[in-house]
Coordinates of N, CA and C in Angstrom, one line a residue:
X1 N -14.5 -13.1 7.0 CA -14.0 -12.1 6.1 C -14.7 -10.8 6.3
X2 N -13.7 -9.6 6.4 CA -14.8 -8.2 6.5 C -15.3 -8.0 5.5
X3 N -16.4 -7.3 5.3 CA -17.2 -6.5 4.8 C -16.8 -5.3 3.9
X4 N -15.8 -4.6 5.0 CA -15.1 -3.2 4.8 C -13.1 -3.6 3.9
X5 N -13.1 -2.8 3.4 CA -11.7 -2.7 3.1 C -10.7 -2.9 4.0
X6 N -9.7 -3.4 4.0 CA -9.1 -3.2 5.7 C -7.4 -3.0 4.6
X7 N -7.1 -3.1 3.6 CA -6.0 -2.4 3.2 C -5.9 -2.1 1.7
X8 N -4.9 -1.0 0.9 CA -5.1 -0.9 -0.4 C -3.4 -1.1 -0.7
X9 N -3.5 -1.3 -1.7 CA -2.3 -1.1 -2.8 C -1.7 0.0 -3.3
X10 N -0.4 0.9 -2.9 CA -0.6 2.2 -3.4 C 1.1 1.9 -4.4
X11 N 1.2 2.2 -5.8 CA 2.7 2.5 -5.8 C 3.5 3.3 -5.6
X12 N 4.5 3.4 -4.5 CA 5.2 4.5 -3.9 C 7.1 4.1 -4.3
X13 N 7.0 4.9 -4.2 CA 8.8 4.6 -4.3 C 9.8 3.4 -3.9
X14 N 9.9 2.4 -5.2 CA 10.4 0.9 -5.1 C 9.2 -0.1 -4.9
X15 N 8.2 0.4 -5.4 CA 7.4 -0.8 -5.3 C 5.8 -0.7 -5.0
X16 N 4.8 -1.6 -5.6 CA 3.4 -1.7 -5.3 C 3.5 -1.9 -4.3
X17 N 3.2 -1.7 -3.0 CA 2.9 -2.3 -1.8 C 1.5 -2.2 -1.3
X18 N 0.8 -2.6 -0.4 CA 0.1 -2.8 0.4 C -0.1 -2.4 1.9
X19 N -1.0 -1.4 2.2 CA -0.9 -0.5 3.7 C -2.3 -1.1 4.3
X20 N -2.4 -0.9 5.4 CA -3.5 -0.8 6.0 C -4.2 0.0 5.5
X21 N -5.4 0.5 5.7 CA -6.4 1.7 5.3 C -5.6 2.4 6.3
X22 N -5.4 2.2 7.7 CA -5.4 3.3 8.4 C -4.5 4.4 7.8
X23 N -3.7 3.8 7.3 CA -2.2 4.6 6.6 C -3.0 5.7 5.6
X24 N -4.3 5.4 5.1 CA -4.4 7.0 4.0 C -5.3 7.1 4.8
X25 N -5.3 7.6 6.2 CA -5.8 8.5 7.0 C -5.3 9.0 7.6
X26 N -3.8 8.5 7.7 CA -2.4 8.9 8.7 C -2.3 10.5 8.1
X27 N -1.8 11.5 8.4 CA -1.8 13.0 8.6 C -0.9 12.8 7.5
X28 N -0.6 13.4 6.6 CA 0.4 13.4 5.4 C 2.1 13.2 5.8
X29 N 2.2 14.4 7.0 CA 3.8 14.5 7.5 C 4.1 13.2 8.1
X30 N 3.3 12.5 8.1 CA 3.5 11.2 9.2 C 4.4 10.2 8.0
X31 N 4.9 9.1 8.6 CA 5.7 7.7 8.1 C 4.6 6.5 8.7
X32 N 4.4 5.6 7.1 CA 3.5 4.6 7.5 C 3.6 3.4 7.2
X33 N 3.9 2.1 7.2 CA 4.5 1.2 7.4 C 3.4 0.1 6.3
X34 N 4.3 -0.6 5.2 CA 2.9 -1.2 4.4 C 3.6 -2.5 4.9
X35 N 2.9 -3.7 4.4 CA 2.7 -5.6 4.9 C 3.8 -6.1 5.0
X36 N 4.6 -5.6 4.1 CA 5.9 -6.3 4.0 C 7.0 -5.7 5.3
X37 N 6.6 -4.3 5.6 CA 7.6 -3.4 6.9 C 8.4 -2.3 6.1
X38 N 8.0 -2.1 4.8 CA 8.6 -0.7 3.5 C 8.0 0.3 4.4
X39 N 8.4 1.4 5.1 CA 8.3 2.4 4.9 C 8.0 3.4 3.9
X40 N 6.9 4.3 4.1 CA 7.0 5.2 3.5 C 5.8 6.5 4.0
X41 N 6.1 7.6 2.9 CA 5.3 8.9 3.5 C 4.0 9.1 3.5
X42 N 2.9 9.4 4.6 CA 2.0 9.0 4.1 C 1.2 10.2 2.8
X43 N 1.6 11.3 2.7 CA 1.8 11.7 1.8 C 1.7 11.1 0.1
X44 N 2.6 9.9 0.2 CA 3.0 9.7 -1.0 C 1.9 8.1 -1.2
X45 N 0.8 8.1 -0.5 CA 0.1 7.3 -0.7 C -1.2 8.0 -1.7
X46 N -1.1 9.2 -2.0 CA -2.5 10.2 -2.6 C -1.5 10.2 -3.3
X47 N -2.7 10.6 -4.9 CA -2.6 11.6 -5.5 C -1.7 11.0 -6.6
X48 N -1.8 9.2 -6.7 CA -1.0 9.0 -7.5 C -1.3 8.4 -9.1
X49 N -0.2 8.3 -10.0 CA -1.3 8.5 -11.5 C -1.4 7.2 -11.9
X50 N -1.7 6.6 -13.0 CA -1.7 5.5 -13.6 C -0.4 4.6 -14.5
X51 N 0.3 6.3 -14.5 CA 1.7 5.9 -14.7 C 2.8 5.0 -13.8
X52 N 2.4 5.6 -12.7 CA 3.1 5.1 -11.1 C 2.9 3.9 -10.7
X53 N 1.6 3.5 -11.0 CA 1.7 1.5 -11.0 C 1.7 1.2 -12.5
X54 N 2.4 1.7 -13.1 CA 2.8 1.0 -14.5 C 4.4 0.6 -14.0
X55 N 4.9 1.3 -13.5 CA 6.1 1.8 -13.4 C 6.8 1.1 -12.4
X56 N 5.9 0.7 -11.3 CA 6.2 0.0 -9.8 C 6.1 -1.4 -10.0
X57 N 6.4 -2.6 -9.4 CA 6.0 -4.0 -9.4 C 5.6 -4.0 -8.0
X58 N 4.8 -5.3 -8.5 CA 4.0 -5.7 -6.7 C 5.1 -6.1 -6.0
X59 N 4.8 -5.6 -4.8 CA 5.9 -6.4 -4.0 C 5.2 -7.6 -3.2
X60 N 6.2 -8.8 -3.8 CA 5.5 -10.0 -3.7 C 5.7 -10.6 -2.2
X61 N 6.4 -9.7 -1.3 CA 6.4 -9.8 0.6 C 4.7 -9.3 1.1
X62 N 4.7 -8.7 -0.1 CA 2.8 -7.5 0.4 C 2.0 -8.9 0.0
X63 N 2.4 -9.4 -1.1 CA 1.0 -10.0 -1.6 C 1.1 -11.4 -0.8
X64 N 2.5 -12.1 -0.6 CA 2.4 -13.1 0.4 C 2.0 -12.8 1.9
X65 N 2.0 -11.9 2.4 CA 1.4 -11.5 3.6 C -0.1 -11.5 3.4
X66 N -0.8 -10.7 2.8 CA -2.1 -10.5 2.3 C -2.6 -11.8 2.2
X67 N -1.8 -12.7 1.0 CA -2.2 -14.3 0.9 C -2.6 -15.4 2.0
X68 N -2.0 -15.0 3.0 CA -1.6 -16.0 4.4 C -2.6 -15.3 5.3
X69 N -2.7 -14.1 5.0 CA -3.9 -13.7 6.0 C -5.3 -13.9 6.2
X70 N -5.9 -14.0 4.7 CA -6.9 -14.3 4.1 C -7.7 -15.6 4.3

């Protein structure tokens, strides 16, 4: 097991998902791919409120991928 973080949870549009870390280092204008294969902007991984994972559900393709990896 690492040490380091190796992915986070962000809620983005249709769902809590699950990205790599690399994805909130990806350049904003970029598209970045979370566990389950959701697309989205990486942009829209910052800057989000507490409202936005009230609002989202986990997506349970992220958390079974995550699960199986571990």
């Amino acid at each position: 097991m690492s040490d380091y973080l190796t992915y986070v949870w962000r809620p983005v549009t249709g769902g809590r998902h699950a990205f790599p870390i690399a994805a909130t280092k990806a350049p904003r204008e970029e598209r970045v791919k979370a566990f389950c294969g959701k697309e989205a902007g990486a942009a829209d991984l910052h800057d989000r409120s507490e409202v936005d994972w009230i609002r989202e559900d986990t997506c349970m393709r992220c958390w079974h991928t995550l699960t199986t990896r571990l």
